[in-house]
PDB file of C-alpha atoms and ligand atoms in Angstrom:
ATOM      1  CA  UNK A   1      -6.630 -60.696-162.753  1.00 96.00           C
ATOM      2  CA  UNK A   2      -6.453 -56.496-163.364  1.00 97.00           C
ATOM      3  CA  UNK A   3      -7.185 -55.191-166.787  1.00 98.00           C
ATOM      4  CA  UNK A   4      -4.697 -52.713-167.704  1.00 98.00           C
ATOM      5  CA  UNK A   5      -3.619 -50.606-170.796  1.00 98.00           C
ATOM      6  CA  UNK A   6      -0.148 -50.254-172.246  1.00 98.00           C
ATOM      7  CA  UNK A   7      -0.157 -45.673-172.552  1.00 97.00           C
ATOM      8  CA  UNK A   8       2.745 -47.002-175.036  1.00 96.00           C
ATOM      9  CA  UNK A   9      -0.228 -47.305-177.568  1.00 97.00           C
ATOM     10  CA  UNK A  10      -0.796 -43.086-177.478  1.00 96.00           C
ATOM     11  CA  UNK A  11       3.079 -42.214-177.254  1.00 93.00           C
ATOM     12  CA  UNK A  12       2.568 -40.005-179.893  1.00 92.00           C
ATOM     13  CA  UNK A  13       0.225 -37.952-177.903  1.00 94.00           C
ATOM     14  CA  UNK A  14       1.550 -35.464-174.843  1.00 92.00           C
ATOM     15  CA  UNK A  15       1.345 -36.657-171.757  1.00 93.00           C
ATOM     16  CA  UNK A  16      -1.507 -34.913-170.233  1.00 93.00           C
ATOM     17  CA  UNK A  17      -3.533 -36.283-173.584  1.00 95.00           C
ATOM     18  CA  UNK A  18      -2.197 -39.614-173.629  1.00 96.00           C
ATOM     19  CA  UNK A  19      -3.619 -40.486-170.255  1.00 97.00           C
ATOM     20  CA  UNK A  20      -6.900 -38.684-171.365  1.00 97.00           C
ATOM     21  CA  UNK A  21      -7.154 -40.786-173.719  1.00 97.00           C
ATOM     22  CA  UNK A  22      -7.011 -44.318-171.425  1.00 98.00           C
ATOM     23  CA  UNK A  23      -9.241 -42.652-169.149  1.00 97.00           C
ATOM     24  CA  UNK A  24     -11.660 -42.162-172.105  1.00 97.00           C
ATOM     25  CA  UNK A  25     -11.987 -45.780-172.918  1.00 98.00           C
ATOM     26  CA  UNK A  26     -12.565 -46.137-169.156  1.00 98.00           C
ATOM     27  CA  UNK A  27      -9.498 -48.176-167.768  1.00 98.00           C
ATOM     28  CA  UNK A  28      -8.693 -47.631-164.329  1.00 98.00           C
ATOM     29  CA  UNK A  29      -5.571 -49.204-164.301  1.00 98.00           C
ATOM     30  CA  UNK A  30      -2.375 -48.352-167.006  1.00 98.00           C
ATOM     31  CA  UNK A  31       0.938 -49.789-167.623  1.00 98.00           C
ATOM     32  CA  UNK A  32       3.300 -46.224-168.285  1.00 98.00           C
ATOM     33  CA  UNK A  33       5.400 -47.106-171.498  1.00 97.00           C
ATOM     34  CA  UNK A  34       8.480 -44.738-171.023  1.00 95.00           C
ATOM     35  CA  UNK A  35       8.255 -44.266-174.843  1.00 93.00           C
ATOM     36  CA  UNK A  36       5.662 -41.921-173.506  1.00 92.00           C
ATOM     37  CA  UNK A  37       8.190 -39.412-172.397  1.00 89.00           C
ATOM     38  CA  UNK A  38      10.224 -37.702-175.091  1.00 79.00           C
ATOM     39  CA  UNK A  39      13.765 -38.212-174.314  1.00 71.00           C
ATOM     40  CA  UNK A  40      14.451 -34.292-173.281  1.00 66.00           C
ATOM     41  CA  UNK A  41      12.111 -34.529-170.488  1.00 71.00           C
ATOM     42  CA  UNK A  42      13.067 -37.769-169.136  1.00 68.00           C
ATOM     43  CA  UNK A  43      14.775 -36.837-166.042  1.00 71.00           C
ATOM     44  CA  UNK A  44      11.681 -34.686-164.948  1.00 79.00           C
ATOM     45  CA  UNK A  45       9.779 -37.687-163.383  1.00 88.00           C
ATOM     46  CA  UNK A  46       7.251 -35.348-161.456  1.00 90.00           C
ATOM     47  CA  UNK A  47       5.886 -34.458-164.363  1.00 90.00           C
ATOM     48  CA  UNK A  48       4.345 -37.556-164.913  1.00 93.00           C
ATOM     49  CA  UNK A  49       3.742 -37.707-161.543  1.00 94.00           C
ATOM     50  CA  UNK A  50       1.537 -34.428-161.177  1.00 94.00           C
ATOM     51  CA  UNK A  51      -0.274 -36.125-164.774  1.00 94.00           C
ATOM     52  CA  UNK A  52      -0.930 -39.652-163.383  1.00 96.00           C
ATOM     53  CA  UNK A  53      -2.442 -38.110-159.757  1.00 95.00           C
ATOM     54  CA  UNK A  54      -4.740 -35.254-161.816  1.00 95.00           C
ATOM     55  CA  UNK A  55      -5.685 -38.695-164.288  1.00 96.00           C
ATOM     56  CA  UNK A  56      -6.880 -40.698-161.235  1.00 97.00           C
ATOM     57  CA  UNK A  57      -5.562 -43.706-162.741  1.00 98.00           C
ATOM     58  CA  UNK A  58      -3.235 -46.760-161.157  1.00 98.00           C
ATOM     59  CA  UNK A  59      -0.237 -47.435-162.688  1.00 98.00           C
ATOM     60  CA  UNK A  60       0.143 -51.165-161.727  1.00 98.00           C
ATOM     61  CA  UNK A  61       3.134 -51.691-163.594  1.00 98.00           C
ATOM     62  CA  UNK A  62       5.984 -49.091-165.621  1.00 98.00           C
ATOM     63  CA  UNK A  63       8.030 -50.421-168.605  1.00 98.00           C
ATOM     64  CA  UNK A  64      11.355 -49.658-168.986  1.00 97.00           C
ATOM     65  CA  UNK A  65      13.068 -47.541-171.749  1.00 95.00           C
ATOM     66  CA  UNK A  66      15.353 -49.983-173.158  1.00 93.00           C
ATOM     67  CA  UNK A  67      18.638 -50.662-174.959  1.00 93.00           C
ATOM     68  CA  UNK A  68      19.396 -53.353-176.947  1.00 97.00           C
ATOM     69  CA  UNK A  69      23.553 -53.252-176.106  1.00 97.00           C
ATOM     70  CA  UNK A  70      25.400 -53.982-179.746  1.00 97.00           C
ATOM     71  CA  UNK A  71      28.594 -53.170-178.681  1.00 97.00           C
ATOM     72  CA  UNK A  72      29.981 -52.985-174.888  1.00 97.00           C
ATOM     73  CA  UNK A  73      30.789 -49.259-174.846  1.00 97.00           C
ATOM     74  CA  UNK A  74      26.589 -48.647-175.170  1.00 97.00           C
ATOM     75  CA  UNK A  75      26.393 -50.596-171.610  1.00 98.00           C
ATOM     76  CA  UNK A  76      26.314 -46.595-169.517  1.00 97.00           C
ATOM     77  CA  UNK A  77      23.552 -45.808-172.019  1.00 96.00           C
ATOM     78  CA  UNK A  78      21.439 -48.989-170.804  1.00 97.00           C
ATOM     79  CA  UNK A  79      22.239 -48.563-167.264  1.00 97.00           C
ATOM     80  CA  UNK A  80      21.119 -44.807-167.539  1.00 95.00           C
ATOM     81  CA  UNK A  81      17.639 -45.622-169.117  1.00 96.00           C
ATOM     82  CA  UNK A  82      17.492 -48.352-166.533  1.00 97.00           C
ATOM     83  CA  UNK A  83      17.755 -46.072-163.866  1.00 96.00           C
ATOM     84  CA  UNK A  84      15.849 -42.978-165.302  1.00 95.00           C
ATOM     85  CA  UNK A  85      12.963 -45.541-165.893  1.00 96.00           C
ATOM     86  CA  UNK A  86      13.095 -46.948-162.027  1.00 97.00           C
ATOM     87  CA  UNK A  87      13.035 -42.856-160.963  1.00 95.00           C
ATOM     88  CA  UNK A  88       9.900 -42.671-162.994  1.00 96.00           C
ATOM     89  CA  UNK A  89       8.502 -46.202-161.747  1.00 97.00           C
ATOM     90  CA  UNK A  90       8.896 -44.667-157.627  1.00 97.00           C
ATOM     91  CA  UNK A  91       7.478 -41.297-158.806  1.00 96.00           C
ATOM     92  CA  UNK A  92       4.412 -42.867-159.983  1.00 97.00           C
ATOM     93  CA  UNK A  93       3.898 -45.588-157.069  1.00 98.00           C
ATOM     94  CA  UNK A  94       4.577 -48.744-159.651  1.00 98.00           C
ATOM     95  CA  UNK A  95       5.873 -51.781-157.638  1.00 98.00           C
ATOM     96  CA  UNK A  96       6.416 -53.210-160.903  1.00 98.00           C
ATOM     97  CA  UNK A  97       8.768 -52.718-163.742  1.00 98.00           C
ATOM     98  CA  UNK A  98       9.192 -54.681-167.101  1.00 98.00           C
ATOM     99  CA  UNK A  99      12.486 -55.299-168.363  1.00 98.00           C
ATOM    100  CA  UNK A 100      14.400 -56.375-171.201  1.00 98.00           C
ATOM    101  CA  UNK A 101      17.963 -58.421-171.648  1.00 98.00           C
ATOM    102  CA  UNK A 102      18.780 -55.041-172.594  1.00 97.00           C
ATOM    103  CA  UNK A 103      21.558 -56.859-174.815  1.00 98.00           C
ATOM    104  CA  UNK A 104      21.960 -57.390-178.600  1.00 98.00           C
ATOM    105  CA  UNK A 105      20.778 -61.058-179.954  1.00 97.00           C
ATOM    106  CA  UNK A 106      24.165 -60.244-182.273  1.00 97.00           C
ATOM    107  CA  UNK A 107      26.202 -60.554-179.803  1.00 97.00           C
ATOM    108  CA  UNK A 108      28.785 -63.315-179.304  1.00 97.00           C
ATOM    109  CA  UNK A 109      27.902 -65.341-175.663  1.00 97.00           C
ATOM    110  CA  UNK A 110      30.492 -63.979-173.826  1.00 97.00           C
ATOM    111  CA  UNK A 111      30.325 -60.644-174.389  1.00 98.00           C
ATOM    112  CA  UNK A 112      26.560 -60.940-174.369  1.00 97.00           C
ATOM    113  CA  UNK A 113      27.390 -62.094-170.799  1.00 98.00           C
ATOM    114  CA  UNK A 114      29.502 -59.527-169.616  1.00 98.00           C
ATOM    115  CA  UNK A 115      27.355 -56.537-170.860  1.00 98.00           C
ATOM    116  CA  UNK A 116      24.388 -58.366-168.876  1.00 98.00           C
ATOM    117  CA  UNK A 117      26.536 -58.947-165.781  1.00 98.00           C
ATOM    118  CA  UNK A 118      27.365 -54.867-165.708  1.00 98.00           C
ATOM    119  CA  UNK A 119      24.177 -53.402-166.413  1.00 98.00           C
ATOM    120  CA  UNK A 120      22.078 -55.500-164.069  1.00 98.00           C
ATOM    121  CA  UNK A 121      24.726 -55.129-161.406  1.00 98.00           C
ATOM    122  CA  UNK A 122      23.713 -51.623-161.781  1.00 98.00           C
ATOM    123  CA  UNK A 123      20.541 -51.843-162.185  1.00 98.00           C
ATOM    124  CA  UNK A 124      19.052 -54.447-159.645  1.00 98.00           C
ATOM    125  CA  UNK A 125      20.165 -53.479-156.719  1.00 97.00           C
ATOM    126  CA  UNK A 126      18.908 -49.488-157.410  1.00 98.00           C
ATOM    127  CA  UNK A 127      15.467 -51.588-157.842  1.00 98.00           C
ATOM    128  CA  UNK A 128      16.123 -53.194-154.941  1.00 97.00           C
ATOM    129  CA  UNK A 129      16.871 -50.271-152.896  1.00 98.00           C
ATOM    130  CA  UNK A 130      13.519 -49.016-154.327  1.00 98.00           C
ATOM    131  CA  UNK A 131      11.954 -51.535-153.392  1.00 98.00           C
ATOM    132  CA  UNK A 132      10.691 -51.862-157.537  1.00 98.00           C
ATOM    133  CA  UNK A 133      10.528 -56.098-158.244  1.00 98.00           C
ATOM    134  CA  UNK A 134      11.962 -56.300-161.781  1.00 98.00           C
ATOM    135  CA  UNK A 135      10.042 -58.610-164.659  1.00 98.00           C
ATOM    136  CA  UNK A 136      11.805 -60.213-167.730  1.00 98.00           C
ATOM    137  CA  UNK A 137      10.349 -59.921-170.655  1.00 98.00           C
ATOM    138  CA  UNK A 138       9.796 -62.755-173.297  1.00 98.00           C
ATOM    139  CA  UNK A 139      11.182 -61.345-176.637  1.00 98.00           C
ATOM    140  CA  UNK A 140       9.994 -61.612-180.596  1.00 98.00           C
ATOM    141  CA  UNK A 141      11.866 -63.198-182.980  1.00 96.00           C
ATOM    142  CA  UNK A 142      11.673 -59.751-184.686  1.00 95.00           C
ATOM    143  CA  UNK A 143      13.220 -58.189-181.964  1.00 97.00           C
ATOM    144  CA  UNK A 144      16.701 -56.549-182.080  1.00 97.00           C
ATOM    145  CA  UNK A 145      17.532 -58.052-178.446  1.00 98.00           C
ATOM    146  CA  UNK A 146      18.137 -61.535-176.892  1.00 98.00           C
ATOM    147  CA  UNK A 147      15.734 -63.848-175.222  1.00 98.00           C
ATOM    148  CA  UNK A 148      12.902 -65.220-176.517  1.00 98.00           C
ATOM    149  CA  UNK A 149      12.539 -68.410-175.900  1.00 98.00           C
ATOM    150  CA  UNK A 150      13.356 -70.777-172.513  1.00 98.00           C
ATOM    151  CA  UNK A 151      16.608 -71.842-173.376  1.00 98.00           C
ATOM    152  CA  UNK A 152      18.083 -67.712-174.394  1.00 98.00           C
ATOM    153  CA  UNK A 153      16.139 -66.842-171.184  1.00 98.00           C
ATOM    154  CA  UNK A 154      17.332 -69.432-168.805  1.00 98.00           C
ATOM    155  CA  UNK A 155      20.888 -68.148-169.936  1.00 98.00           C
ATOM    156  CA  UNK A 156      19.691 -64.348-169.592  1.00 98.00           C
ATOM    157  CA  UNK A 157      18.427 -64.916-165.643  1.00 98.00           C
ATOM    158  CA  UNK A 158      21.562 -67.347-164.861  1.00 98.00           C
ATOM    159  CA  UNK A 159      23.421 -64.574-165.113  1.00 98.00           C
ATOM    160  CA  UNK A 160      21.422 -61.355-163.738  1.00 97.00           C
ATOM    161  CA  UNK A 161      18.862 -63.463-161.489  1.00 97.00           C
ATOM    162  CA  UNK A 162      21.056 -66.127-159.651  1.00 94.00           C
ATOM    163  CA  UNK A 163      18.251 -66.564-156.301  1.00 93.00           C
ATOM    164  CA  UNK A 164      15.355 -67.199-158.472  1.00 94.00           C
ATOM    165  CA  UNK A 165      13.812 -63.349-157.364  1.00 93.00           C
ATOM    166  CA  UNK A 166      13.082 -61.801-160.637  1.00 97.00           C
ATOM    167  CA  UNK A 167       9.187 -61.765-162.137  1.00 98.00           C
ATOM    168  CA  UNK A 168       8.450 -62.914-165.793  1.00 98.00           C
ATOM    169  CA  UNK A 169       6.367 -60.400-168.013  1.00 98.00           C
ATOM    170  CA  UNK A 170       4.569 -63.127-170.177  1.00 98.00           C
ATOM    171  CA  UNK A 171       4.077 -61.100-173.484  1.00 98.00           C
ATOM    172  CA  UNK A 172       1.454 -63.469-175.258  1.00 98.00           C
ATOM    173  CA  UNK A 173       1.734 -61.932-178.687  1.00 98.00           C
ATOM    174  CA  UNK A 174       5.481 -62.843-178.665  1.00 98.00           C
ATOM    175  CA  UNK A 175       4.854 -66.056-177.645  1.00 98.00           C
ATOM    176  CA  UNK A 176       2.433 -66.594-180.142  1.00 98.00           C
ATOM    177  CA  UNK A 177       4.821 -65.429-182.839  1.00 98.00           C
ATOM    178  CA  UNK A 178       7.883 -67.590-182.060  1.00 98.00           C
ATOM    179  CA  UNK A 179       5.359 -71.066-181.457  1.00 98.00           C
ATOM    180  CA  UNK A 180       6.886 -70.559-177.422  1.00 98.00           C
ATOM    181  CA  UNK A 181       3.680 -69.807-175.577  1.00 98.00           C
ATOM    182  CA  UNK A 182       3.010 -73.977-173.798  1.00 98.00           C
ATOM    183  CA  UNK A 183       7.372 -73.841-173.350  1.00 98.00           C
ATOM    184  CA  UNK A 184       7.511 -70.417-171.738  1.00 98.00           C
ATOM    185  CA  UNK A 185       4.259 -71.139-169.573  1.00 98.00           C
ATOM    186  CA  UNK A 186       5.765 -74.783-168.300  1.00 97.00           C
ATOM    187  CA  UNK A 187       8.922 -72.821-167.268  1.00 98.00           C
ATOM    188  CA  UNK A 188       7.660 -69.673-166.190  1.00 98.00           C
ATOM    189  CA  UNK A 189       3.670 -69.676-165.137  1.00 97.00           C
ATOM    190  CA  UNK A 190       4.369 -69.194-161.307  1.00 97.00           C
ATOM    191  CA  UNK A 191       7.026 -66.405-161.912  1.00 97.00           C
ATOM    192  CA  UNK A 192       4.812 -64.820-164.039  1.00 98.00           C
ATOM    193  CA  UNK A 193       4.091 -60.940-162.765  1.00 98.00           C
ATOM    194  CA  UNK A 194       2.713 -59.241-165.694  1.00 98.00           C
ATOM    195  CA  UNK A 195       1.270 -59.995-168.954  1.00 98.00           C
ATOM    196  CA  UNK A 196       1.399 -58.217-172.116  1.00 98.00           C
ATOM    197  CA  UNK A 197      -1.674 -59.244-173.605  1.00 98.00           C
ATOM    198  CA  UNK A 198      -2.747 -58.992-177.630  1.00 98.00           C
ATOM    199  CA  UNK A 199      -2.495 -61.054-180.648  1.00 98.00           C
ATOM    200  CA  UNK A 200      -0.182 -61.926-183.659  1.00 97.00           C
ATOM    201  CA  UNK A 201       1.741 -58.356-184.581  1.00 97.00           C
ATOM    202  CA  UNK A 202       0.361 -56.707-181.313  1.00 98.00           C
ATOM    203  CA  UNK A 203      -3.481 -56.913-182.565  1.00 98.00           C
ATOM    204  CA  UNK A 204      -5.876 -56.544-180.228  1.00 98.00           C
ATOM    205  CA  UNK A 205      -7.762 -59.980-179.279  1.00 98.00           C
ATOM    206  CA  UNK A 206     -11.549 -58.876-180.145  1.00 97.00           C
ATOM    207  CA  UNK A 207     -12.906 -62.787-179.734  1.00 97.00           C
ATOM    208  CA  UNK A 208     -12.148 -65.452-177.734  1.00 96.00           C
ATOM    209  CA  UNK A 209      -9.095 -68.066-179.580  1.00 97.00           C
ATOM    210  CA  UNK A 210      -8.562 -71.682-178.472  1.00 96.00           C
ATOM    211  CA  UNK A 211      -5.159 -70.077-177.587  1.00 96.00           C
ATOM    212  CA  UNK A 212      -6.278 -67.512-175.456  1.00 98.00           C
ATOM    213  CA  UNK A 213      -8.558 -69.605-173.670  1.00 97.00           C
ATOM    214  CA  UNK A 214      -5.863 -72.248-173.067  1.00 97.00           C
ATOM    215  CA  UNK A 215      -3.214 -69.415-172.290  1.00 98.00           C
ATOM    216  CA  UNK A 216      -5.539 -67.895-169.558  1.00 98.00           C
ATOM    217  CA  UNK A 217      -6.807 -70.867-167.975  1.00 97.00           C
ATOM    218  CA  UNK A 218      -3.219 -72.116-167.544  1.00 97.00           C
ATOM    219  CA  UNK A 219      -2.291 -68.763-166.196  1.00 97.00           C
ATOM    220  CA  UNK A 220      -5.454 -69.495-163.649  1.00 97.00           C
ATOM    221  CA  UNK A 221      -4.180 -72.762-162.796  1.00 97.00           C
ATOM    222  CA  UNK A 222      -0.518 -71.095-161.797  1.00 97.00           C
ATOM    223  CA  UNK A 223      -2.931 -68.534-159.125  1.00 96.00           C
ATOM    224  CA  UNK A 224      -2.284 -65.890-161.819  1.00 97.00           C
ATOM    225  CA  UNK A 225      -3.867 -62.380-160.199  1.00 96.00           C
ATOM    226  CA  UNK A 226      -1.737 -60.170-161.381  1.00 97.00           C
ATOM    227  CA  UNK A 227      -2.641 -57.164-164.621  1.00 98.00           C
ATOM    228  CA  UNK A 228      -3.368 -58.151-168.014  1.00 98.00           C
ATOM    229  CA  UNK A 229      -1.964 -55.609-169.970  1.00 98.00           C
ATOM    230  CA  UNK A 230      -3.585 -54.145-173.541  1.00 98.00           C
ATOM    231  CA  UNK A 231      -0.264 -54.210-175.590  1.00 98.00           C
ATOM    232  CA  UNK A 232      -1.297 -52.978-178.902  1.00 98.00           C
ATOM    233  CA  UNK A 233      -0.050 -51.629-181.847  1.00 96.00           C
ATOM    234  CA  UNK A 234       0.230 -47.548-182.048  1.00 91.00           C
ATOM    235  CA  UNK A 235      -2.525 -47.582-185.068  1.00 94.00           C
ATOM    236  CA  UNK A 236      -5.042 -49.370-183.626  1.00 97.00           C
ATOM    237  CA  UNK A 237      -8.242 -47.911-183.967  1.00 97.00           C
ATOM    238  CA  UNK A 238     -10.607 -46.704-180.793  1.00 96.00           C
ATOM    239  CA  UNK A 239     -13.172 -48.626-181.428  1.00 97.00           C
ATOM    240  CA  UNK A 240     -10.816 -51.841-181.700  1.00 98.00           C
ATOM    241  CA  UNK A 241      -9.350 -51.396-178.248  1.00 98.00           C
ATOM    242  CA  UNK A 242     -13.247 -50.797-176.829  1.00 98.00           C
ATOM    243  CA  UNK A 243     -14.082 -54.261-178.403  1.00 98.00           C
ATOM    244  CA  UNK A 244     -11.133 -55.310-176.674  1.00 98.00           C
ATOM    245  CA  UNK A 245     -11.436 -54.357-173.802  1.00 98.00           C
ATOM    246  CA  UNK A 246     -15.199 -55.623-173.196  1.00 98.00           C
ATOM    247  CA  UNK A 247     -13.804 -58.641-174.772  1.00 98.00           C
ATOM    248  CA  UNK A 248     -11.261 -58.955-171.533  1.00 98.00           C
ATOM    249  CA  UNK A 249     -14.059 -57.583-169.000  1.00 97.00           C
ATOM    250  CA  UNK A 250     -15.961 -60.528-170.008  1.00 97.00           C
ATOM    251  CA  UNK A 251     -13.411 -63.337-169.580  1.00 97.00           C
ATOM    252  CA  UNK A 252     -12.017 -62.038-166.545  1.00 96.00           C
ATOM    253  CA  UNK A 253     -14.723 -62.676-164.663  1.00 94.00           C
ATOM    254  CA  UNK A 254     -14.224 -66.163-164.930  1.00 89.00           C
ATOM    255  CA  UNK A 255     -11.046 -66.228-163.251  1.00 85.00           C
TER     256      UNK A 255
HETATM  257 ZN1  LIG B   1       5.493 -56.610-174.578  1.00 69.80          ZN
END
C-alpha cells in the first residue's frame, strides 16, 4: 500500500504553495483535489502540470470536480467538470480518477437514472479513450449526492458500469459515519482502487482503532496495494497530519 495526501486539504492555498506544502510534510505521493484549481483557471491544465513536475511529486490518483445533478438541465454542467477533470488527470500522468454518482440523492429513481445514464455515457468512454480507469466513490449520509451504501451503489454501477470495469474509492471516514464499512468491504474489497483514508468528520487517524486495524487487514486480505489517501478536513492542524502520517508509515509496513 502507497501513502498519499489529498492537496484538497490546502485548496485554499495557490497552487504552487499548496503542493509546497505536501512536499513539506514529506509525502511523495498526492491525490490532486480539483477543488485545488479555482474555477477560472480550470481549463488551463498545464498549469498544474508545469507545478506537479517542478514539485517532484506523484500524483497516483486525481479527484474529480463534481456535481451533484438536482434537476436534469444541470447534466452539461456535470459532464463538463467530468471532462475538464479527466484533461487535468492526463496532464498530470494520473491513471486514476475518483468519481462521484454525480446525481442528487433528491432525486426521484428514474430521473436519477436517466441523468446517470447521460453523463457517464459522456464521460466513460472520454476516460476510456484516455486510458484514465474511473473509481466510485462511497458517499456520507451528509452528502448532497446519491450512493452511500451497497444497495444505492449497486443501483448507481447497474446503470453506468454494466461489465463490472469500474474501481471503488473506499472512503473509510464515510463508511464509518453511515455504520457501512464490513457491508461495503464484503461487496467491494477486490474492486477497491483507492482509499480515502481518515476518521469520523474527516479527522485524521493519529492512533491505531480496532476499526482501522480490522478495515486494513481486510483490505490486506483482498491483495489491497493500491494508495491510502490522507483525506482530511481543510483545518487540520500541521502537526496533526505529521502524527498522521507517521501513524500510517508505521502500519504500512505490515502489509
Ligand atoms: Zn472521500
Amino acid at each position: 500500500m502507497k501513502l498519499s495526501l489529498s492537496n484538497g486539504i490546502f485548496c485554499k492555498l495557490r497552487l504552487d504553495g499548496n503542493l509546497t506544502a505536501v512536499k513539506q510534510l514529506g509525502f511523495q505521493n498526492i491525490e490532486f483535489n480539483m477543488k485545488s484549481i479555482k474555477k477560472e483557471h480550470d481549463t488551463d491544465v498545464y498549469r498544474e502540470q508545469k507545478a506537479l513536475a517542478a514539485s517532484g511529486l506523484n500524483c497516483l490518483t486525481l479527484h474529480s470536480a463534481v456535481m451533484h445533478v438536482k434537476d436534469p438541465i444541470e447534466v452539461h454542467q456535470a459532464v463538463y467538470y467530468g471532462k475538464i477533470s479527466l484533461e487535468c488527470a492526463r496532464a498530470l500522468h494520473a491513471p486514476l480518477m475518483t468519481v462521484h454518482s454525480n446525481v442528487s440523492k433528491k432525486l426521484p429513481r428514474q430521473v436519477r437514472e436517466r441523468c446517470l445514464r447521460e453523463v457517464f455515457d459522456e464521460i466513460t468512454p472520454f476516460a476510456k479513450s484516455l486510458g484514465i480507469k474511473l473509481a466510485l466513490e462511497n458517499l456520507s449520509y451528509t452528502s448532497t449526492g446519491f450512493g452511500k451504501n451497497v444497495e444505492q451503489l449497486e443501483e448507481v454501477l447497474h446503470v453506468i458500469d454494466p461489465d463490472g470495469k469500474m474501481g471503488i474509492t473506499f472512503d473509510l471516514c464515510h463508511a464509518i459515519e453511515t455504520k457501512e464499512m464490513d457491508n461495503l468491504l464484503d461487496a467491494y474489497g477486490r474492486r477497491v482502487c483507492n482509499v480515502h483514508m481518515a476518521n469520523k468528520a474527516h479527522k485524521p487517524f493519529t492512533q491505531e482503532t480496532p476499526e482501522l486495524t480490522r478495515f486494513l487487514n481486510k483490505l490486506h486480505d483482498c491483495g489491497y496495494e493500491g494508495p491510502i489517501t490522507l483525506e482530511l478536513e481543510h483545518k487540520t492542524p500541521m502537526e496533526e497530519i505529521a502524527k498522521s502520517k507517521a501513524l500510517f508509515e508505521k502500519l504500512l509496513k505490515k502489509y
